[in-house]
Amino acid sequence: MDVVRQWIREARSIAVLTGAGVSAESGVPTFRDALTGLWARFDPRELATEDAFRAHPQRVWDWYAERRQALAGVEPNAGHRALAAFQARHPGRMTLITQNVDGLHQRAGSTVLALHGDLCTDRWLDDPKPCCNRRPPQPGRPPRCATCGNWCRPAVVWFGEALPETELMAAEAAAESCDLMLVVGTSGEVYPAAGLVHQAHLAGSRVVIVNPEPSALDGLADAQVRERAAQCLPLLLED
Ligand code: OAD
């Protein structure tokens, strides 16, 4: 822990990659933990894809609706706040890259590169025609255009979809040029996000992993902090 604090103090440029674990202590189930109860029999790859949505629009919509509802009562935790406070104290020194779609980093006041979109926004499934935006969508599960039937879908990145280009390019530039990469609360199994850690490591950056459990990226770590994000980030990031 002390050596990591020292590295953070020394680093000129820090890239942080966060995953669902950073929001766990806010009470947001991690991506895989969200597949409990009714959803336990599904694999995320069977719900979070365009094919799944087209085949079972109501099922996939309901899964996201439940996650949206769960977000309504939660707040950023001490980990989100510590990252936001560091960014505020050290403008331009930390690039925060997140795979999370819960908006909690943003609510804590951080500037983020959101690689996987935003859970609480909708967009059209197919390219909208003029009719789609003429009137509000017809309510339903999912809502749809009353004229052409185009579905609304959550504005998240599904498996098999491209990441937003501007965010990904900025994240790659940060991974390439940082001297410290902090990887917080991610299984490290989903690419291209996890590839940013390989990129930073290959470019000579130190890699620190914060996760109470083993992750797929542990082999790249110069140090591991086996603690929960909301507990250890405030200590790691204080000046
Ligand atoms: P996962 O749910 O796969 O993994 C959550 C990680 O957080 C695990 O490694 C846990 O050990 C760790 N964790 C749990 N509690 C923690 C805590 N309090 N502090 C720190 N770490 C903790 O979520 P992600 O790896 O973020 O993609 O998932 C990555 C992507 O896979 C998601 O963005 C989503 C998913 O499929 C898309 O939707 C495209």
XYZ file of N, CA and C and ligand atoms in Angstrom:
756
model
N 0.836 -1.219 0.000
C 0.000 0.000 0.000
C 0.874 1.273 0.000
N 1.902 1.289 0.871
C 2.744 2.484 0.948
C 3.504 2.729 -0.345
N 3.990 1.640 -0.946
C 4.743 1.812 -2.185
C 3.816 2.329 -3.294
N 2.582 1.878 -3.281
C 1.626 2.347 -4.309
C 1.314 3.833 -4.095
N 1.168 4.211 -2.846
C 0.932 5.643 -2.570
C 2.096 6.480 -3.087
N 3.299 5.961 -2.878
C 4.485 6.669 -3.350
C 4.464 6.788 -4.884
N 4.132 5.677 -5.563
C 4.086 5.703 -7.033
C 3.052 6.727 -7.517
N 1.922 6.797 -6.814
C 0.873 7.747 -7.223
C 1.391 9.182 -7.066
N 2.091 9.431 -5.977
C 2.635 10.791 -5.758
C 3.649 11.149 -6.837
N 4.446 10.161 -7.234
C 5.508 10.425 -8.220
C 4.978 10.571 -9.646
N 3.856 9.904 -9.931
C 3.431 9.777 -11.330
C 3.060 11.140 -11.923
N 3.550 11.381 -13.132
C 3.175 12.620 -13.819
C 1.823 12.450 -14.485
N 1.580 11.224 -14.966
C 0.363 10.986 -15.722
C -0.224 9.623 -15.307
N -1.436 9.669 -14.792
C -2.065 8.445 -14.275
C -3.297 8.137 -15.129
N -3.377 6.888 -15.592
C -4.616 6.434 -16.234
C -5.292 5.480 -15.259
N -6.593 5.641 -15.093
C -7.349 4.752 -14.197
C -8.395 4.050 -15.048
N -8.445 2.726 -14.938
C -9.509 1.977 -15.612
C -10.385 1.357 -14.534
N -11.660 1.724 -14.530
C -12.557 1.165 -13.516
C -13.577 0.219 -14.153
N -14.049 -0.698 -13.296
C -15.123 -1.610 -13.687
C -16.171 -1.647 -12.593
N -17.047 -2.627 -12.714
C -18.225 -2.670 -11.850
C -17.888 -2.690 -10.362
N -16.712 -3.218 -10.001
C -16.346 -3.315 -8.587
C -16.279 -1.971 -7.892
N -15.997 -0.902 -8.646
C -15.875 0.412 -8.006
C -17.243 0.896 -7.488
N -18.301 0.360 -8.065
C -19.651 0.765 -7.626
C -20.289 -0.241 -6.674
N -19.585 -1.340 -6.397
C -20.185 -2.399 -5.570
C -20.589 -1.850 -4.192
N -19.717 -1.014 -3.614
C -20.020 -0.511 -2.263
C -21.058 0.616 -2.270
N -21.494 1.037 -3.447
C -22.664 1.925 -3.523
C -23.948 1.101 -3.525
N -23.787 -0.226 -3.626
C -24.964 -1.087 -3.686
C -25.401 -1.419 -5.095
N -24.547 -1.138 -6.089
C -24.867 -1.525 -7.471
C -24.271 -2.910 -7.691
N -25.088 -3.900 -8.015
C -24.515 -5.230 -8.232
C -23.520 -5.193 -9.384
N -22.398 -5.931 -9.258
C -21.461 -5.995 -10.384
C -22.183 -6.659 -11.545
N -21.555 -6.560 -12.712
C -22.242 -7.028 -13.915
C -22.690 -8.473 -13.766
N -21.787 -9.305 -13.278
C -22.150 -10.716 -13.138
C -23.079 -10.960 -11.939
N -22.886 -10.186 -10.877
C -23.788 -10.344 -9.727
C -25.215 -9.905 -10.060
N -25.355 -9.075 -11.110
C -26.703 -8.611 -11.484
C -27.531 -9.750 -12.063
N -26.845 -10.829 -12.399
C -27.565 -11.963 -12.996
C -28.008 -12.927 -11.903
N -28.780 -12.393 -10.972
C -29.278 -13.230 -9.878
C -30.792 -13.314 -10.003
N -31.399 -14.022 -9.069
C -32.859 -14.108 -9.058
C -33.372 -14.609 -10.390
N -34.306 -13.858 -10.929
C -34.923 -14.220 -12.203
C -33.922 -14.398 -13.336
N -32.799 -13.691 -13.194
C -31.860 -13.632 -14.324
C -30.721 -14.642 -14.218
N -30.734 -15.432 -13.126
C -29.588 -16.307 -12.853
C -29.330 -17.295 -13.978
N -30.368 -17.631 -14.727
C -30.144 -18.656 -15.754
C -29.575 -18.087 -17.044
N -29.368 -16.770 -17.096
C -28.845 -16.182 -18.336
C -27.365 -15.881 -18.230
N -26.704 -15.982 -19.348
C -25.318 -15.556 -19.467
C -25.355 -14.113 -19.955
N -24.426 -13.217 -19.456
C -24.496 -11.823 -19.934
C -24.439 -11.737 -21.455
N -23.710 -12.667 -22.054
C -23.593 -12.636 -23.511
C -24.886 -13.029 -24.197
N -25.847 -13.548 -23.414
C -27.144 -13.874 -24.016
C -28.152 -12.752 -23.797
N -27.780 -11.735 -23.002
C -28.707 -10.623 -22.765
C -28.195 -9.330 -23.385
N -26.869 -9.138 -23.287
C -26.307 -7.852 -23.694
C -25.802 -7.915 -25.126
N -26.680 -8.281 -26.042
C -26.311 -8.275 -27.463
C -27.498 -7.789 -28.285
N -27.186 -7.301 -29.468
C -28.265 -6.851 -30.359
C -29.151 -8.034 -30.763
N -28.537 -9.180 -31.017
C -29.323 -10.357 -31.410
C -30.310 -10.732 -30.311
N -29.835 -10.691 -29.046
C -30.716 -11.037 -27.923
C -31.876 -10.057 -27.852
N -31.585 -8.775 -28.062
C -32.636 -7.756 -27.996
C -33.662 -7.968 -29.112
N -33.172 -8.254 -30.314
C -34.113 -8.448 -31.435
C -34.954 -9.710 -31.233
N -34.335 -10.724 -30.622
C -35.060 -11.987 -30.419
C -36.031 -11.885 -29.243
N -35.610 -11.189 -28.177
C -36.428 -11.128 -26.953
C -36.423 -9.699 -26.428
N -37.041 -8.756 -27.164
C -36.923 -7.348 -26.758
C -37.439 -7.091 -25.342
N -38.533 -7.716 -24.980
C -39.093 -7.433 -23.648
C -38.176 -7.951 -22.546
N -37.634 -9.142 -22.737
C -36.746 -9.720 -21.719
C -35.526 -8.825 -21.498
N -34.899 -8.414 -22.589
C -33.673 -7.623 -22.458
C -34.014 -6.240 -21.908
N -35.105 -5.657 -22.392
C -35.534 -4.346 -21.874
C -35.786 -4.425 -20.372
N -36.475 -5.474 -19.930
C -36.811 -5.612 -18.509
C -35.555 -5.753 -17.654
N -34.552 -6.448 -18.190
C -33.305 -6.627 -17.428
C -32.645 -5.261 -17.203
N -32.603 -4.471 -18.267
C -32.010 -3.131 -18.125
C -32.898 -2.229 -17.266
N -34.214 -2.388 -17.392
C -35.129 -1.548 -16.600
C -34.911 -1.809 -15.111
N -34.681 -3.075 -14.770
C -34.438 -3.414 -13.373
C -33.137 -2.777 -12.888
N -32.129 -2.785 -13.737
C -30.840 -2.182 -13.342
C -30.971 -0.657 -13.229
N -31.763 -0.062 -14.102
C -32.006 1.389 -14.007
C -32.692 1.733 -12.702
N -33.682 0.921 -12.377
C -34.435 1.173 -11.152
C -33.528 1.056 -9.934
N -32.645 0.073 -9.975
C -31.736 -0.140 -8.845
C -30.818 1.067 -8.659
N -30.553 1.780 -9.755
C -29.651 2.938 -9.685
C -30.305 4.156 -9.045
N -31.638 4.183 -9.091
C -32.346 5.388 -8.645
C -32.002 5.733 -7.194
N -31.801 4.715 -6.347
C -31.572 5.009 -4.923
C -30.123 4.988 -4.496
N -29.171 4.942 -5.426
C -27.777 4.799 -4.973
C -26.986 6.092 -5.161
N -25.906 6.178 -4.411
C -25.056 7.379 -4.431
C -23.621 6.975 -4.715
N -22.822 7.902 -5.272
C -21.389 7.628 -5.397
C -20.808 7.307 -4.019
N -19.796 6.447 -3.996
C -19.186 6.084 -2.713
C -17.830 6.792 -2.551
N -17.157 6.454 -1.450
C -15.893 7.142 -1.128
C -14.829 6.910 -2.213
N -14.918 5.800 -2.929
C -13.959 5.533 -4.015
C -14.182 6.477 -5.188
N -15.442 6.603 -5.616
C -15.756 7.563 -6.696
C -15.310 8.970 -6.282
N -15.615 9.315 -5.036
C -15.333 10.687 -4.587
C -13.828 10.954 -4.503
N -13.075 9.932 -4.081
C -11.616 10.116 -3.985
C -11.004 10.350 -5.367
N -11.505 9.644 -6.362
C -11.005 9.843 -7.732
C -11.354 11.245 -8.223
N -12.598 11.657 -7.981
C -13.032 12.994 -8.427
C -12.224 14.081 -7.723
N -11.960 13.891 -6.433
C -11.212 14.904 -5.678
C -9.773 14.985 -6.199
N -9.195 13.830 -6.543
C -7.822 13.838 -7.075
C -7.792 14.604 -8.397
N -8.770 14.324 -9.261
C -8.818 15.050 -10.550
C -8.944 16.552 -10.329
N -9.732 16.928 -9.335
C -9.932 18.360 -9.077
C -8.665 19.006 -8.525
N -7.951 18.264 -7.678
C -6.727 18.817 -7.083
C -5.558 18.853 -8.057
N -5.594 17.931 -9.047
C -4.462 17.794 -9.978
C -4.971 17.832 -11.421
N -5.391 18.995 -11.884
C -5.980 19.058 -13.227
C -5.015 18.512 -14.278
N -5.538 17.672 -15.153
C -4.751 17.154 -16.272
C -3.833 15.998 -15.925
N -3.825 15.570 -14.670
C -2.861 14.517 -14.304
C -3.483 13.124 -14.312
N -4.787 13.037 -14.246
C -5.435 11.716 -14.188
C -6.512 11.590 -15.259
N -6.386 10.572 -16.101
C -7.449 10.259 -17.065
C -8.237 9.087 -16.506
N -9.519 9.303 -16.295
C -10.367 8.252 -15.720
C -11.173 7.607 -16.844
N -10.926 6.315 -17.004
C -11.583 5.545 -18.075
C -12.492 4.539 -17.373
N -13.747 4.492 -17.764
C -14.627 3.544 -17.075
C -15.384 2.654 -18.046
N -15.587 1.412 -17.589
C -16.470 0.489 -18.313
C -17.884 0.573 -17.753
N -18.051 1.352 -16.690
C -19.354 1.379 -16.022
C -20.336 2.270 -16.773
N -21.595 1.884 -16.657
C -22.647 2.630 -17.342
C -23.593 3.269 -16.324
N -23.168 3.278 -15.049
C -24.079 3.725 -13.987
C -24.036 5.224 -13.727
N -23.085 5.940 -14.310
C -23.022 7.396 -14.152
C -22.518 7.862 -12.794
N -22.035 6.957 -11.936
C -21.665 7.379 -10.577
C -20.369 8.189 -10.544
N -19.417 7.879 -11.420
C -18.211 8.724 -11.472
C -18.605 10.164 -11.831
N -19.476 10.286 -12.831
C -19.883 11.617 -13.276
C -20.616 12.341 -12.154
N -21.479 11.617 -11.440
C -22.219 12.258 -10.334
C -21.290 12.674 -9.203
N -20.151 11.974 -9.066
C -19.175 12.368 -8.029
C -18.372 13.588 -8.474
N -18.495 13.965 -9.753
C -17.808 15.165 -10.238
C -16.622 14.879 -11.134
N -16.428 13.612 -11.511
C -15.290 13.278 -12.373
C -15.591 13.557 -13.841
N -14.516 13.846 -14.549
C -14.556 13.809 -16.014
C -14.135 12.402 -16.396
N -14.940 11.712 -17.214
C -14.610 10.322 -17.549
C -14.661 10.072 -19.044
N -13.925 9.053 -19.449
C -14.097 8.468 -20.769
C -14.956 7.221 -20.542
N -16.208 7.287 -20.950
C -17.146 6.185 -20.697
C -17.129 5.257 -21.911
N -16.476 4.113 -21.758
C -16.276 3.231 -22.921
C -17.527 2.452 -23.297
N -18.411 2.214 -22.310
C -19.547 1.320 -22.587
C -20.902 2.020 -22.550
N -20.888 3.362 -22.666
C -22.148 4.081 -22.804
C -22.801 4.413 -21.479
N -24.115 4.606 -21.525
C -24.859 5.165 -20.393
C -26.171 4.389 -20.231
N -26.303 3.763 -19.077
C -27.471 2.910 -18.816
C -28.783 3.693 -18.821
N -28.722 4.954 -18.424
C -29.972 5.689 -18.199
C -30.464 6.466 -19.414
N -29.785 6.309 -20.538
C -30.228 6.985 -21.759
C -30.716 5.929 -22.751
N -31.710 6.308 -23.548
C -32.173 5.431 -24.629
C -31.680 5.949 -25.966
N -31.612 5.058 -26.925
C -31.455 5.491 -28.314
C -32.253 4.539 -29.196
N -32.380 4.893 -30.475
C -33.145 4.037 -31.379
C -32.331 2.815 -31.754
N -32.996 1.687 -31.889
C -32.305 0.454 -32.289
C -31.834 0.568 -33.741
N -32.736 0.935 -34.635
C -32.368 1.146 -36.039
C -32.232 2.640 -36.290
N -31.476 2.983 -37.335
C -31.305 4.400 -37.651
C -32.683 5.069 -37.687
N -32.840 6.177 -36.948
C -34.171 6.781 -36.889
C -34.601 7.388 -38.216
N -35.871 7.200 -38.528
C -36.474 7.891 -39.675
C -37.068 9.193 -39.135
N -37.494 10.105 -40.030
C -38.066 11.367 -39.528
C -39.220 11.132 -38.553
N -40.020 10.074 -38.784
C -41.174 9.835 -37.894
C -40.741 9.539 -36.457
N -39.565 8.943 -36.283
C -39.153 8.486 -34.940
C -39.033 9.652 -33.962
N -38.567 10.786 -34.456
C -38.329 11.904 -33.539
C -39.436 12.954 -33.575
N -40.492 12.658 -34.321
C -41.577 13.634 -34.427
C -42.411 13.666 -33.140
N -42.609 12.513 -32.547
C -43.395 12.424 -31.312
C -42.641 11.569 -30.297
N -42.941 11.714 -28.987
C -42.270 10.841 -28.009
C -42.593 9.377 -28.319
N -41.673 8.461 -28.004
C -41.940 7.058 -28.290
C -43.191 6.561 -27.566
N -43.831 5.605 -28.172
C -45.020 5.012 -27.563
C -44.569 4.135 -26.390
N -45.122 4.364 -25.175
C -44.657 3.590 -24.026
C -44.849 2.098 -24.255
N -43.976 1.314 -23.656
C -44.057 -0.143 -23.796
C -42.772 -0.741 -23.302
N -42.649 -2.031 -23.364
C -41.442 -2.727 -22.929
C -40.901 -3.530 -24.091
N -40.037 -2.910 -24.915
C -39.550 -1.530 -24.890
C -40.520 -0.570 -25.565
N -40.320 0.750 -25.323
C -41.079 1.747 -26.089
C -40.711 1.647 -27.564
N -41.614 2.131 -28.434
C -41.298 2.099 -29.868
C -41.927 3.277 -30.592
N -41.442 3.515 -31.798
C -42.014 4.590 -32.618
C -43.420 4.176 -33.032
N -44.388 5.062 -32.766
C -45.785 4.729 -33.048
C -46.016 4.551 -34.546
N -45.161 5.150 -35.375
C -45.385 5.093 -36.817
C -44.681 3.891 -37.458
N -43.376 3.772 -37.243
C -42.640 2.721 -37.967
C -42.272 1.525 -37.099
N -42.485 1.641 -35.787
C -42.232 0.489 -34.912
C -40.795 0.334 -34.453
N -39.914 1.275 -34.836
C -38.517 1.225 -34.373
C -38.486 1.137 -32.846
N -37.660 0.242 -32.301
C -37.586 0.072 -30.850
C -36.642 1.104 -30.218
N -36.911 1.461 -28.958
C -35.910 2.142 -28.132
C -35.057 1.073 -27.464
N -33.778 1.389 -27.306
C -32.862 0.474 -26.608
C -31.972 1.289 -25.675
N -31.414 0.672 -24.664
C -30.499 1.429 -23.810
C -29.232 1.810 -24.568
N -28.706 2.997 -24.260
C -27.527 3.510 -24.987
C -26.245 2.976 -24.360
N -26.209 1.651 -24.226
C -24.989 0.999 -23.743
C -24.344 0.255 -24.908
N -23.077 -0.094 -24.720
C -22.389 -0.870 -25.758
C -22.626 -2.347 -25.462
N -23.194 -3.046 -26.413
C -23.434 -4.478 -26.245
C -22.250 -5.272 -26.773
N -22.173 -6.533 -26.349
C -21.134 -7.421 -26.892
C -21.251 -7.440 -28.417
N -20.108 -7.347 -29.067
C -20.097 -7.379 -30.529
C -20.222 -5.997 -31.147
N -20.490 -4.959 -30.333
C -20.617 -3.602 -30.871
C -19.314 -2.824 -30.687
N -19.133 -1.847 -31.567
C -17.931 -1.018 -31.466
C -18.052 -0.069 -30.286
N -16.912 0.216 -29.673
C -16.894 1.233 -28.613
C -16.921 2.618 -29.257
N -17.397 3.640 -28.518
C -17.389 4.992 -29.094
C -15.949 5.389 -29.445
N -15.788 5.810 -30.705
C -14.438 5.973 -31.247
C -13.626 7.046 -30.518
N -14.253 8.187 -30.251
C -13.511 9.289 -29.625
C -13.018 8.879 -28.242
N -13.900 8.232 -27.465
C -13.526 7.817 -26.112
C -12.412 6.773 -26.160
N -12.560 5.818 -27.072
C -11.559 4.749 -27.146
C -10.199 5.310 -27.552
N -10.193 6.229 -28.514
C -8.913 6.803 -28.956
C -8.257 7.590 -27.825
N -9.055 8.337 -27.092
C -8.496 9.109 -25.972
C -7.992 8.168 -24.874
N -8.718 7.072 -24.656
C -8.290 6.100 -23.635
C -6.979 5.438 -24.062
N -6.858 5.119 -25.349
C -5.616 4.489 -25.836
C -4.438 5.451 -25.714
N -4.699 6.715 -26.007
C -3.621 7.708 -25.885
C -3.178 7.817 -24.422
N -4.135 7.776 -23.499
C -3.787 7.860 -22.070
C -3.013 6.620 -21.631
N -3.427 5.442 -22.126
C -2.736 4.196 -21.747
C -1.304 4.204 -22.267
N -1.134 4.753 -23.439
C 0.182 4.772 -24.095
C 1.144 5.726 -23.376
N 0.601 6.820 -22.846
C 1.495 7.867 -22.335
C 1.569 7.932 -20.810
N 0.775 7.117 -20.099
C 0.792 7.242 -18.633
C 2.058 6.607 -18.063
N 2.422 7.015 -16.855
C 3.497 6.272 -16.191
C 2.953 5.406 -15.054
N 1.640 5.532 -14.784
C 1.016 4.631 -13.812
C -0.399 4.313 -14.280
N -0.722 3.034 -14.312
C -2.098 2.648 -14.624
C -2.695 1.948 -13.417
N -3.833 2.500 -12.970
C -4.537 1.963 -11.811
C -5.783 1.243 -12.341
N -5.895 -0.031 -12.041
C -6.996 -0.844 -12.577
C -7.876 -1.234 -11.397
N -9.090 -0.696 -11.368
C -9.900 -0.820 -10.145
C -11.206 -1.570 -10.401
N -11.379 -2.698 -9.724
C -12.694 -3.351 -9.698
C -13.178 -3.874 -11.022
N -12.267 -4.456 -11.785
C -12.712 -5.071 -13.034
C -12.167 -6.486 -13.141
N -13.000 -7.349 -13.725
C -12.565 -8.730 -13.946
C -11.467 -8.786 -15.009
N -11.376 -7.744 -15.835
C -10.342 -7.699 -16.871
C -10.556 -8.711 -17.978
N -11.794 -9.102 -18.152
C -12.068 -10.149 -19.142
C -12.670 -9.612 -20.427
N -13.050 -8.329 -20.416
C -13.774 -7.806 -21.575
C -12.868 -6.855 -22.367
N -12.719 -7.173 -23.627
C -11.876 -6.369 -24.536
C -12.762 -5.552 -25.443
N -12.328 -4.420 -25.943
C -10.966 -3.869 -25.895
C -10.582 -3.161 -24.585
N -11.510 -2.992 -23.629
C -11.150 -2.238 -22.412
C -9.921 -2.848 -21.725
N -9.930 -4.159 -21.539
C -8.809 -4.796 -20.834
C -7.498 -4.634 -21.612
N -7.608 -4.478 -22.917
C -6.409 -4.292 -23.745
C -5.643 -3.024 -23.394
N -6.336 -2.047 -22.804
C -5.659 -0.802 -22.413
C -4.580 -1.075 -21.366
N -4.828 -2.065 -20.530
C -3.852 -2.387 -19.473
C -2.619 -3.047 -20.095
N -2.844 -3.935 -21.049
C -1.703 -4.520 -21.781
C -0.905 -3.414 -22.468
N -1.632 -2.485 -23.071
C -0.976 -1.397 -23.808
C -0.092 -0.564 -22.868
N -0.621 -0.224 -21.712
C 0.149 0.585 -20.755
C 1.378 -0.192 -20.281
N 1.180 -1.466 -19.992
C 2.283 -2.316 -19.517
C 3.385 -2.395 -20.577
N 2.982 -2.617 -21.818
C 3.975 -2.730 -22.906
C 4.714 -1.418 -23.128
N 4.021 -0.307 -22.869
C 4.645 1.008 -23.059
C 5.527 1.387 -21.869
N 5.612 0.512 -20.879
C 6.541 0.752 -19.768
C 5.922 1.361 -18.527
N 4.593 1.479 -18.509
C 3.941 2.059 -17.335
C 3.871 1.034 -16.191
N 3.886 1.528 -14.957
C 3.571 0.651 -13.832
C 2.077 0.335 -13.862
N 1.747 -0.881 -13.445
C 0.344 -1.285 -13.379
C 0.026 -1.700 -11.943
N -1.030 -1.087 -11.396
C -1.482 -1.441 -10.045
C -2.930 -1.911 -10.132
N -3.203 -3.056 -9.543
C -4.561 -3.603 -9.588
C -5.190 -3.545 -8.203
N -6.377 -2.932 -8.147
C -7.133 -2.855 -6.892
C -8.351 -3.754 -7.032
N -8.351 -4.862 -6.313
C -9.454 -5.812 -6.434
C -9.319 -6.824 -5.297
N -10.386 -7.053 -4.546
C -10.259 -8.045 -3.465
C -10.088 -9.468 -3.985
N -10.434 -9.680 -5.261
C -10.364 -11.028 -5.847
C -9.325 -11.048 -6.963
N -8.878 -12.241 -7.338
C -7.988 -12.322 -8.500
C -8.697 -11.813 -9.761
N -7.931 -11.275 -10.715
C -8.521 -10.853 -11.986
C -7.661 -11.379 -13.121
N -8.215 -11.293 -14.321
C -7.517 -11.833 -15.490
C -6.272 -11.016 -15.832
N -6.116 -9.844 -15.213
C -4.988 -8.966 -15.554
C -3.858 -9.039 -14.530
N -3.991 -9.932 -13.554
C -3.012 -9.950 -12.455
C -1.577 -10.167 -12.933
N -1.419 -10.914 -14.022
C -0.076 -11.179 -14.536
C 0.648 -9.920 -14.996
N -0.079 -8.838 -15.210
C 0.545 -7.594 -15.683
C 0.893 -6.650 -14.527
N 0.511 -7.034 -13.311
C 0.578 -6.075 -12.199
C 1.978 -5.939 -11.620
N 2.396 -4.703 -11.397
C 3.604 -4.440 -10.610
C 3.269 -4.479 -9.126
N 2.007 -4.210 -8.796
C 1.560 -4.324 -7.406
C 0.061 -4.591 -7.403
N -0.378 -5.317 -6.380
C -1.809 -5.576 -6.233
C -2.257 -5.110 -4.869
N -3.406 -4.439 -4.829
C -3.998 -4.037 -3.557
C -5.266 -4.866 -3.431
N -5.219 -5.861 -2.557
C -6.347 -6.792 -2.448
C -7.378 -6.265 -1.461
N -7.926 -5.089 -1.801
C -8.909 -4.470 -0.905
C -10.069 -3.924 -1.725
N -11.109 -3.524 -0.997
C -12.275 -2.977 -1.687
C -12.031 -1.513 -2.041
N -12.559 -1.124 -3.208
C -12.235 0.190 -3.770
C -12.596 1.352 -2.837
N -13.786 1.316 -2.279
C -14.224 2.469 -1.470
C -13.410 2.591 -0.186
N -12.834 1.475 0.240
C -12.010 1.539 1.451
C -10.623 2.058 1.149
N -10.022 1.564 0.044
C -8.596 1.884 -0.117
C -8.329 3.099 -1.017
N -9.231 3.436 -1.947
C -8.912 4.573 -2.833
C -8.695 5.885 -2.076
N -9.526 6.193 -1.061
C -9.272 7.454 -0.343
C -7.865 7.492 0.261
N -7.369 6.353 0.743
C -6.037 6.325 1.349
C -4.952 6.395 0.276
N -5.172 5.668 -0.817
C -4.158 5.661 -1.875
C -4.010 7.032 -2.520
N -5.105 7.760 -2.610
C -5.116 8.980 -3.423
C -4.958 10.262 -2.617
N -4.812 10.137 -1.294
C -4.641 11.400 -0.556
C -3.228 11.940 -0.804
N -3.069 13.258 -0.727
C -1.763 13.853 -1.032
C -0.795 13.666 0.142
P -17.567 -7.802 -13.478
O -18.895 -7.891 -12.804
O -17.214 -8.818 -14.493
O -16.401 -7.846 -12.385
C -16.440 -7.057 -11.224
C -15.071 -7.081 -10.577
O -15.106 -6.230 -9.435
C -14.624 -8.465 -10.081
O -13.279 -8.675 -10.466
C -14.738 -8.342 -8.562
O -13.756 -9.114 -7.880
C -14.459 -6.866 -8.352
N -15.017 -6.287 -7.133
C -16.158 -6.619 -6.480
N -16.349 -5.817 -5.425
C -15.316 -4.935 -5.405
C -14.958 -3.829 -4.566
N -15.719 -3.461 -3.536
N -13.822 -3.147 -4.865
C -13.040 -3.503 -5.910
N -13.337 -4.525 -6.739
C -14.462 -5.230 -6.492
O -17.490 -6.343 -14.058
P -16.477 -5.693 -15.092
O -15.149 -6.349 -15.089
O -16.549 -4.229 -14.872
O -19.614 -4.806 -20.569
O -17.193 -5.999 -16.439
C -16.637 -5.441 -17.604
C -17.672 -5.379 -18.650
O -18.217 -6.680 -18.798
C -18.874 -4.514 -18.322
O -18.662 -3.160 -18.637
C -19.904 -5.122 -19.185
C -19.620 -6.581 -18.901
O -20.010 -7.480 -19.820
C -20.612 -4.520 -21.403
O -21.763 -4.399 -21.040
C -20.141 -4.344 -22.811
